[in-house]
Amino acid sequence: MRSHKHDISFGACLEIQELSFIRSFVKGNWVSSIYTPPVTAEFLRRISLKIVHGEVHGIIGAAGSGKSTLLKVVSNQIEGKLDGKVLLNGQPLTRKIFSSLCEYVDFKTQLLPSLSVEQILHYHARLALNCKADTVNYRVFTLMQQFDLGPIADRTLASLREADRRRLLIAMHLVKDPVLIIIDDPIKGLDALSAFQLMSSLQDYTKRQARMALVTMRCPRSDIYQLLTQITLLFYGEIIYSGPTKQMP
């Protein structure tokens, strides 16, 4: 019998339909909340986009455009008033389904600095996968090849460059072969070559595995643009353009 994950990942599709997000917050300290009514702000307004398997979709926008908020809403990491729908293969993307089938990469994740790249991947794979050692070894080997981690396999986390560390963290989150991987600003602060290497590896992975990636960026260079299948341009929570990268005006 085919697993639920196999069924939903075959021809996977993420749809965001007319999504609006409103949140209330109090300015100042707790004393202010007694005398001052909360401020209500609309962070996202009628966002609609679609991602299918094999695609890397880039959410592009300046600071404060709502791109990080959008990722947190999709991954059920933020509280507020939500209108619209987030669907995975036509089904509501609940917190439970996201946890089972998707991954959100947090580059602030703390890892043991004394472990090597290969040790970290093996340790994470053994925890995440319920399968034989041979399968775990093959999965780790494949990810190390796909994200160019082989040459630094024996280096400890503490000795890695930031670009290497990010590729390692992405590979860690791909151990379970998620249907969708979400990454907030993966190339921020990286040099041109490192940024291209990371995004090229991610694009190759999504195509080979028929998976989806949703990433945010501020103002990527032209070489990075070419690695994005689709883009959505946000401006203060609203869409300016959403569609194929090659058709952007």
PDB file of C-alpha atoms in Angstrom:
ATOM      1  CA  MET A   1       0.000   0.000   0.000  1.00  0.00           C
ATOM      2  CA  ARG A   2       1.304   3.439  -0.890  1.00  0.00           C
ATOM      3  CA  SER A   3       1.893   5.766   2.042  1.00  0.00           C
ATOM      4  CA  HIS A   4      -0.039   8.992   2.565  1.00  0.00           C
ATOM      5  CA  LYS A   5       3.176  10.921   2.007  1.00  0.00           C
ATOM      6  CA  HIS A   6       3.823   9.187  -1.297  1.00  0.00           C
ATOM      7  CA  ASP A   7       0.276   9.930  -2.459  1.00  0.00           C
ATOM      8  CA  ILE A   8       0.373  13.620  -1.577  1.00  0.00           C
ATOM      9  CA  SER A   9       3.914  14.174  -2.875  1.00  0.00           C
ATOM     10  CA  PHE A  10       3.160  12.682  -6.271  1.00  0.00           C
ATOM     11  CA  GLY A  11       2.469  15.739  -8.410  1.00  0.00           C
ATOM     12  CA  ALA A  12       2.487  17.928  -5.286  1.00  0.00           C
ATOM     13  CA  CYS A  13       0.965  21.413  -5.457  1.00  0.00           C
ATOM     14  CA  LEU A  14       0.833  24.261  -2.931  1.00  0.00           C
ATOM     15  CA  GLU A  15      -1.901  26.851  -3.433  1.00  0.00           C
ATOM     16  CA  ILE A  16      -2.343  30.101  -1.537  1.00  0.00           C
ATOM     17  CA  GLN A  17      -5.755  31.600  -2.235  1.00  0.00           C
ATOM     18  CA  GLU A  18      -6.802  35.169  -1.358  1.00  0.00           C
ATOM     19  CA  LEU A  19      -4.703  35.091   1.809  1.00  0.00           C
ATOM     20  CA  SER A  20      -4.944  38.061   4.168  1.00  0.00           C
ATOM     21  CA  PHE A  21      -3.327  38.283   7.587  1.00  0.00           C
ATOM     22  CA  ILE A  22      -4.155  40.761  10.345  1.00  0.00           C
ATOM     23  CA  ARG A  23      -2.456  40.980  13.709  1.00  0.00           C
ATOM     24  CA  SER A  24      -3.018  43.124  16.784  1.00  0.00           C
ATOM     25  CA  PHE A  25      -0.240  44.231  19.100  1.00  0.00           C
ATOM     26  CA  VAL A  26       0.341  46.694  21.927  1.00  0.00           C
ATOM     27  CA  LYS A  27       2.946  49.431  21.716  1.00  0.00           C
ATOM     28  CA  GLY A  28       5.037  50.037  24.805  1.00  0.00           C
ATOM     29  CA  ASN A  29       5.226  47.980  28.006  1.00  0.00           C
ATOM     30  CA  TRP A  30       2.542  45.932  29.754  1.00  0.00           C
ATOM     31  CA  VAL A  31       1.262  49.014  31.609  1.00  0.00           C
ATOM     32  CA  SER A  32       0.406  50.590  28.255  1.00  0.00           C
ATOM     33  CA  SER A  33      -1.839  47.643  27.422  1.00  0.00           C
ATOM     34  CA  ILE A  34      -4.138  48.578  30.307  1.00  0.00           C
ATOM     35  CA  TYR A  35      -4.830  52.093  29.058  1.00  0.00           C
ATOM     36  CA  THR A  36      -4.110  51.880  25.343  1.00  0.00           C
ATOM     37  CA  PRO A  37      -6.118  49.790  22.881  1.00  0.00           C
ATOM     38  CA  PRO A  38      -4.076  47.407  20.718  1.00  0.00           C
ATOM     39  CA  VAL A  39      -2.943  48.473  17.267  1.00  0.00           C
ATOM     40  CA  THR A  40      -4.287  46.357  14.409  1.00  0.00           C
ATOM     41  CA  ALA A  41      -2.248  46.029  11.218  1.00  0.00           C
ATOM     42  CA  GLU A  42      -2.795  44.130   7.981  1.00  0.00           C
ATOM     43  CA  PHE A  43       0.474  42.413   7.082  1.00  0.00           C
ATOM     44  CA  LEU A  44      -0.752  40.500   4.014  1.00  0.00           C
ATOM     45  CA  ARG A  45      -3.586  41.379   1.655  1.00  0.00           C
ATOM     46  CA  ARG A  46      -5.235  38.942  -0.758  1.00  0.00           C
ATOM     47  CA  ILE A  47      -2.123  36.937  -1.598  1.00  0.00           C
ATOM     48  CA  SER A  48      -2.645  34.255  -4.246  1.00  0.00           C
ATOM     49  CA  LEU A  49       0.038  32.059  -5.770  1.00  0.00           C
ATOM     50  CA  LYS A  50       0.660  28.479  -6.814  1.00  0.00           C
ATOM     51  CA  ILE A  51       3.714  26.209  -6.642  1.00  0.00           C
ATOM     52  CA  VAL A  52       3.975  22.794  -8.259  1.00  0.00           C
ATOM     53  CA  HIS A  53       6.519  20.003  -7.886  1.00  0.00           C
ATOM     54  CA  GLY A  54       9.941  20.694  -9.369  1.00  0.00           C
ATOM     55  CA  GLU A  55       9.743  24.452  -8.749  1.00  0.00           C
ATOM     56  CA  VAL A  56      11.668  26.969  -6.675  1.00  0.00           C
ATOM     57  CA  HIS A  57       9.347  29.907  -5.984  1.00  0.00           C
ATOM     58  CA  GLY A  58      10.948  33.153  -4.849  1.00  0.00           C
ATOM     59  CA  ILE A  59       9.120  35.715  -2.710  1.00  0.00           C
ATOM     60  CA  ILE A  60      10.884  38.992  -3.492  1.00  0.00           C
ATOM     61  CA  GLY A  61      10.552  42.226  -1.564  1.00  0.00           C
ATOM     62  CA  ALA A  62      12.215  44.849   0.590  1.00  0.00           C
ATOM     63  CA  ALA A  63      12.309  44.746   4.379  1.00  0.00           C
ATOM     64  CA  GLY A  64       8.767  45.084   5.707  1.00  0.00           C
ATOM     65  CA  SER A  65       7.133  43.826   2.516  1.00  0.00           C
ATOM     66  CA  GLY A  66       5.588  40.832   4.299  1.00  0.00           C
ATOM     67  CA  LYS A  67       7.670  38.056   2.761  1.00  0.00           C
ATOM     68  CA  SER A  68       8.846  36.548   6.069  1.00  0.00           C
ATOM     69  CA  THR A  69       5.330  36.875   7.486  1.00  0.00           C
ATOM     70  CA  LEU A  70       3.992  34.930   4.509  1.00  0.00           C
ATOM     71  CA  LEU A  71       6.384  32.055   5.183  1.00  0.00           C
ATOM     72  CA  LYS A  72       5.404  31.984   8.851  1.00  0.00           C
ATOM     73  CA  VAL A  73       1.710  31.927   7.970  1.00  0.00           C
ATOM     74  CA  VAL A  74       2.190  29.052   5.515  1.00  0.00           C
ATOM     75  CA  SER A  75       4.197  27.097   8.097  1.00  0.00           C
ATOM     76  CA  ASN A  76       1.745  27.838  10.952  1.00  0.00           C
ATOM     77  CA  GLN A  77       4.330  29.696  13.030  1.00  0.00           C
ATOM     78  CA  ILE A  78       2.449  32.909  13.704  1.00  0.00           C
ATOM     79  CA  GLU A  79      -0.843  33.807  15.395  1.00  0.00           C
ATOM     80  CA  GLY A  80      -3.353  36.299  14.056  1.00  0.00           C
ATOM     81  CA  LYS A  81      -6.556  36.689  12.058  1.00  0.00           C
ATOM     82  CA  LEU A  82      -6.280  34.734   8.845  1.00  0.00           C
ATOM     83  CA  ASP A  83      -8.563  34.910   5.816  1.00  0.00           C
ATOM     84  CA  GLY A  84      -8.143  32.837   2.682  1.00  0.00           C
ATOM     85  CA  LYS A  85      -6.689  29.366   2.211  1.00  0.00           C
ATOM     86  CA  VAL A  86      -3.355  27.552   2.185  1.00  0.00           C
ATOM     87  CA  LEU A  87      -3.783  24.188   0.454  1.00  0.00           C
ATOM     88  CA  LEU A  88      -1.447  21.266  -0.168  1.00  0.00           C
ATOM     89  CA  ASN A  89      -2.846  19.106  -2.957  1.00  0.00           C
ATOM     90  CA  GLY A  90      -6.266  20.616  -2.346  1.00  0.00           C
ATOM     91  CA  GLN A  91      -6.261  19.938   1.412  1.00  0.00           C
ATOM     92  CA  PRO A  92      -5.844  22.604   4.138  1.00  0.00           C
ATOM     93  CA  LEU A  93      -2.194  22.749   5.197  1.00  0.00           C
ATOM     94  CA  THR A  94      -2.650  22.275   8.937  1.00  0.00           C
ATOM     95  CA  ARG A  95       0.143  22.356  11.506  1.00  0.00           C
ATOM     96  CA  LYS A  96       0.023  18.550  11.724  1.00  0.00           C
ATOM     97  CA  ILE A  97       0.310  18.046   7.963  1.00  0.00           C
ATOM     98  CA  PHE A  98       3.081  20.634   7.721  1.00  0.00           C
ATOM     99  CA  SER A  99       5.048  18.869  10.446  1.00  0.00           C
ATOM    100  CA  SER A 100       4.658  15.551   8.651  1.00  0.00           C
ATOM    101  CA  LEU A 101       5.287  16.555   5.040  1.00  0.00           C
ATOM    102  CA  CYS A 102       7.092  19.905   5.024  1.00  0.00           C
ATOM    103  CA  GLU A 103      10.153  21.584   6.527  1.00  0.00           C
ATOM    104  CA  TYR A 104      10.979  25.142   7.595  1.00  0.00           C
ATOM    105  CA  VAL A 105      14.688  25.958   7.681  1.00  0.00           C
ATOM    106  CA  ASP A 106      15.812  28.143  10.573  1.00  0.00           C
ATOM    107  CA  PHE A 107      19.439  29.200  10.142  1.00  0.00           C
ATOM    108  CA  LYS A 108      19.574  30.095  13.847  1.00  0.00           C
ATOM    109  CA  THR A 109      19.333  26.403  14.771  1.00  0.00           C
ATOM    110  CA  GLN A 110      22.005  25.478  17.306  1.00  0.00           C
ATOM    111  CA  LEU A 111      24.070  22.352  16.602  1.00  0.00           C
ATOM    112  CA  LEU A 112      26.960  20.691  18.407  1.00  0.00           C
ATOM    113  CA  PRO A 113      30.039  22.583  17.146  1.00  0.00           C
ATOM    114  CA  SER A 114      32.387  19.649  17.759  1.00  0.00           C
ATOM    115  CA  LEU A 115      30.599  17.264  15.366  1.00  0.00           C
ATOM    116  CA  SER A 116      31.660  16.920  11.752  1.00  0.00           C
ATOM    117  CA  VAL A 117      29.381  17.623   8.793  1.00  0.00           C
ATOM    118  CA  GLU A 118      28.929  13.920   8.097  1.00  0.00           C
ATOM    119  CA  GLN A 119      28.306  13.095  11.765  1.00  0.00           C
ATOM    120  CA  ILE A 120      25.610  15.775  12.009  1.00  0.00           C
ATOM    121  CA  LEU A 121      23.801  14.466   8.932  1.00  0.00           C
ATOM    122  CA  HIS A 122      24.021  10.840  10.085  1.00  0.00           C
ATOM    123  CA  TYR A 123      22.790  11.727  13.572  1.00  0.00           C
ATOM    124  CA  HIS A 124      19.850  13.714  12.198  1.00  0.00           C
ATOM    125  CA  ALA A 125      19.010  11.015   9.648  1.00  0.00           C
ATOM    126  CA  ARG A 126      18.941   8.267  12.273  1.00  0.00           C
ATOM    127  CA  LEU A 127      16.519  10.330  14.352  1.00  0.00           C
ATOM    128  CA  ALA A 128      14.299  11.344  11.437  1.00  0.00           C
ATOM    129  CA  LEU A 129      14.171   8.135   9.401  1.00  0.00           C
ATOM    130  CA  ASN A 130      12.699   4.828  10.446  1.00  0.00           C
ATOM    131  CA  CYS A 131      14.709   2.628   8.105  1.00  0.00           C
ATOM    132  CA  LYS A 132      17.765   0.401   7.813  1.00  0.00           C
ATOM    133  CA  ALA A 133      21.326   1.660   8.178  1.00  0.00           C
ATOM    134  CA  ASP A 134      22.043   1.145   4.474  1.00  0.00           C
ATOM    135  CA  THR A 135      19.141   3.416   3.552  1.00  0.00           C
ATOM    136  CA  VAL A 136      20.301   6.068   6.023  1.00  0.00           C
ATOM    137  CA  ASN A 137      23.848   5.910   4.654  1.00  0.00           C
ATOM    138  CA  TYR A 138      22.640   6.253   1.080  1.00  0.00           C
ATOM    139  CA  ARG A 139      20.387   9.197   1.939  1.00  0.00           C
ATOM    140  CA  VAL A 140      23.229  11.014   3.697  1.00  0.00           C
ATOM    141  CA  PHE A 141      25.670  10.283   0.867  1.00  0.00           C
ATOM    142  CA  THR A 142      23.199  11.543  -1.757  1.00  0.00           C
ATOM    143  CA  LEU A 143      22.505  14.799   0.079  1.00  0.00           C
ATOM    144  CA  MET A 144      26.205  15.422   0.637  1.00  0.00           C
ATOM    145  CA  GLN A 145      26.782  15.049  -3.091  1.00  0.00           C
ATOM    146  CA  GLN A 146      23.823  17.224  -4.073  1.00  0.00           C
ATOM    147  CA  PHE A 147      24.801  20.074  -1.738  1.00  0.00           C
ATOM    148  CA  ASP A 148      28.557  19.823  -2.306  1.00  0.00           C
ATOM    149  CA  LEU A 149      29.288  18.790   1.282  1.00  0.00           C
ATOM    150  CA  GLY A 150      31.635  15.930   0.364  1.00  0.00           C
ATOM    151  CA  PRO A 151      34.845  18.026   0.414  1.00  0.00           C
ATOM    152  CA  ILE A 152      34.035  19.273   3.935  1.00  0.00           C
ATOM    153  CA  ALA A 153      32.562  16.025   5.313  1.00  0.00           C
ATOM    154  CA  ASP A 154      35.199  15.709   8.063  1.00  0.00           C
ATOM    155  CA  ARG A 155      35.244  19.344   9.104  1.00  0.00           C
ATOM    156  CA  THR A 156      33.574  20.339  12.358  1.00  0.00           C
ATOM    157  CA  LEU A 157      30.640  22.716  12.450  1.00  0.00           C
ATOM    158  CA  ALA A 158      32.724  25.287  14.323  1.00  0.00           C
ATOM    159  CA  SER A 159      35.195  25.486  11.421  1.00  0.00           C
ATOM    160  CA  LEU A 160      32.646  25.994   8.646  1.00  0.00           C
ATOM    161  CA  ARG A 161      32.075  29.137   6.638  1.00  0.00           C
ATOM    162  CA  GLU A 162      28.551  30.546   6.837  1.00  0.00           C
ATOM    163  CA  ALA A 163      27.786  29.393   3.285  1.00  0.00           C
ATOM    164  CA  ASP A 164      28.815  25.822   4.140  1.00  0.00           C
ATOM    165  CA  ARG A 165      26.780  25.904   7.344  1.00  0.00           C
ATOM    166  CA  ARG A 166      23.649  26.970   5.466  1.00  0.00           C
ATOM    167  CA  ARG A 167      24.000  24.199   2.889  1.00  0.00           C
ATOM    168  CA  LEU A 168      24.421  21.732   5.757  1.00  0.00           C
ATOM    169  CA  LEU A 169      21.263  22.965   7.506  1.00  0.00           C
ATOM    170  CA  ILE A 170      19.267  22.747   4.282  1.00  0.00           C
ATOM    171  CA  ALA A 171      20.540  19.198   3.697  1.00  0.00           C
ATOM    172  CA  MET A 172      19.533  18.323   7.278  1.00  0.00           C
ATOM    173  CA  HIS A 173      15.974  19.464   6.636  1.00  0.00           C
ATOM    174  CA  LEU A 174      15.859  17.468   3.416  1.00  0.00           C
ATOM    175  CA  VAL A 175      16.772  14.180   5.112  1.00  0.00           C
ATOM    176  CA  LYS A 176      13.063  13.264   5.402  1.00  0.00           C
ATOM    177  CA  ASP A 177      12.528  14.170   1.738  1.00  0.00           C
ATOM    178  CA  PRO A 178       9.806  16.753   2.489  1.00  0.00           C
ATOM    179  CA  VAL A 179       7.261  17.672  -0.155  1.00  0.00           C
ATOM    180  CA  LEU A 180       7.850  21.376   0.530  1.00  0.00           C
ATOM    181  CA  ILE A 181      10.851  23.151   2.029  1.00  0.00           C
ATOM    182  CA  ILE A 182      10.565  26.778   3.167  1.00  0.00           C
ATOM    183  CA  ILE A 183      13.682  28.922   3.573  1.00  0.00           C
ATOM    184  CA  ASP A 184      13.720  32.547   4.720  1.00  0.00           C
ATOM    185  CA  ASP A 185      16.466  34.582   3.010  1.00  0.00           C
ATOM    186  CA  PRO A 186      18.867  31.704   2.222  1.00  0.00           C
ATOM    187  CA  ILE A 187      21.481  33.862   0.465  1.00  0.00           C
ATOM    188  CA  LYS A 188      21.496  36.904   2.751  1.00  0.00           C
ATOM    189  CA  GLY A 189      25.071  38.077   3.311  1.00  0.00           C
ATOM    190  CA  LEU A 190      26.664  35.437   1.077  1.00  0.00           C
ATOM    191  CA  ASP A 191      29.169  36.263  -1.648  1.00  0.00           C
ATOM    192  CA  ALA A 192      28.065  35.863  -5.270  1.00  0.00           C
ATOM    193  CA  LEU A 193      29.643  32.446  -5.837  1.00  0.00           C
ATOM    194  CA  SER A 194      28.363  30.950  -2.562  1.00  0.00           C
ATOM    195  CA  ALA A 195      24.850  32.280  -3.183  1.00  0.00           C
ATOM    196  CA  PHE A 196      24.768  30.790  -6.672  1.00  0.00           C
ATOM    197  CA  GLN A 197      26.137  27.453  -5.429  1.00  0.00           C
ATOM    198  CA  LEU A 198      23.461  27.197  -2.723  1.00  0.00           C
ATOM    199  CA  MET A 199      20.547  28.138  -4.973  1.00  0.00           C
ATOM    200  CA  SER A 200      21.805  25.969  -7.825  1.00  0.00           C
ATOM    201  CA  SER A 201      21.943  22.960  -5.490  1.00  0.00           C
ATOM    202  CA  LEU A 202      18.417  23.688  -4.246  1.00  0.00           C
ATOM    203  CA  GLN A 203      17.072  24.061  -7.777  1.00  0.00           C
ATOM    204  CA  ASP A 204      18.713  20.806  -8.859  1.00  0.00           C
ATOM    205  CA  TYR A 205      17.270  18.997  -5.828  1.00  0.00           C
ATOM    206  CA  THR A 206      13.696  20.155  -6.441  1.00  0.00           C
ATOM    207  CA  LYS A 207      13.875  19.098 -10.084  1.00  0.00           C
ATOM    208  CA  ARG A 208      15.441  15.693  -9.430  1.00  0.00           C
ATOM    209  CA  GLN A 209      13.157  14.836  -6.516  1.00  0.00           C
ATOM    210  CA  ALA A 210      10.010  16.548  -7.856  1.00  0.00           C
ATOM    211  CA  ARG A 211       9.749  18.656  -4.693  1.00  0.00           C
ATOM    212  CA  MET A 212       8.828  22.296  -4.010  1.00  0.00           C
ATOM    213  CA  ALA A 213      10.867  25.107  -2.466  1.00  0.00           C
ATOM    214  CA  LEU A 214       9.533  28.454  -1.244  1.00  0.00           C
ATOM    215  CA  VAL A 215      12.248  31.024  -0.500  1.00  0.00           C
ATOM    216  CA  THR A 216      12.460  34.744   0.236  1.00  0.00           C
ATOM    217  CA  MET A 217      14.996  37.276  -1.046  1.00  0.00           C
ATOM    218  CA  ARG A 218      15.377  41.030  -1.103  1.00  0.00           C
ATOM    219  CA  CYS A 219      16.937  41.886  -4.456  1.00  0.00           C
ATOM    220  CA  PRO A 220      18.662  38.892  -6.063  1.00  0.00           C
ATOM    221  CA  ARG A 221      21.168  39.250  -8.883  1.00  0.00           C
ATOM    222  CA  SER A 222      20.262  38.196 -12.408  1.00  0.00           C
ATOM    223  CA  ASP A 223      22.050  34.829 -12.110  1.00  0.00           C
ATOM    224  CA  ILE A 224      19.952  33.973  -9.044  1.00  0.00           C
ATOM    225  CA  TYR A 225      16.758  35.096 -10.787  1.00  0.00           C
ATOM    226  CA  GLN A 226      17.389  32.491 -13.472  1.00  0.00           C
ATOM    227  CA  LEU A 227      17.304  29.745 -10.827  1.00  0.00           C
ATOM    228  CA  LEU A 228      13.806  30.730  -9.677  1.00  0.00           C
ATOM    229  CA  THR A 229      11.005  29.076 -11.633  1.00  0.00           C
ATOM    230  CA  GLN A 230       8.355  31.494 -10.402  1.00  0.00           C
ATOM    231  CA  ILE A 231       8.519  34.728  -8.433  1.00  0.00           C
ATOM    232  CA  THR A 232       6.106  36.810  -6.408  1.00  0.00           C
ATOM    233  CA  LEU A 233       6.962  40.471  -5.845  1.00  0.00           C
ATOM    234  CA  LEU A 234       5.555  41.893  -2.607  1.00  0.00           C
ATOM    235  CA  PHE A 235       5.168  45.544  -1.629  1.00  0.00           C
ATOM    236  CA  TYR A 236       3.799  46.245   1.844  1.00  0.00           C
ATOM    237  CA  GLY A 237       1.883  42.982   1.939  1.00  0.00           C
ATOM    238  CA  GLU A 238       0.408  43.163  -1.550  1.00  0.00           C
ATOM    239  CA  ILE A 239       1.380  41.410  -4.768  1.00  0.00           C
ATOM    240  CA  ILE A 240       2.860  43.494  -7.577  1.00  0.00           C
ATOM    241  CA  TYR A 241       3.599  40.512  -9.802  1.00  0.00           C
ATOM    242  CA  SER A 242       3.308  36.753  -9.457  1.00  0.00           C
ATOM    243  CA  GLY A 243       4.139  34.292 -12.191  1.00  0.00           C
ATOM    244  CA  PRO A 244       6.954  32.810 -14.288  1.00  0.00           C
ATOM    245  CA  THR A 245      10.297  34.551 -13.809  1.00  0.00           C
ATOM    246  CA  LYS A 246      10.863  34.776 -17.560  1.00  0.00           C
ATOM    247  CA  GLN A 247       7.584  36.632 -18.066  1.00  0.00           C
ATOM    248  CA  MET A 248       8.175  39.329 -15.461  1.00  0.00           C
ATOM    249  CA  PRO A 249       7.756  42.793 -17.053  1.00  0.00           C
TER     250      PRO A 249
END
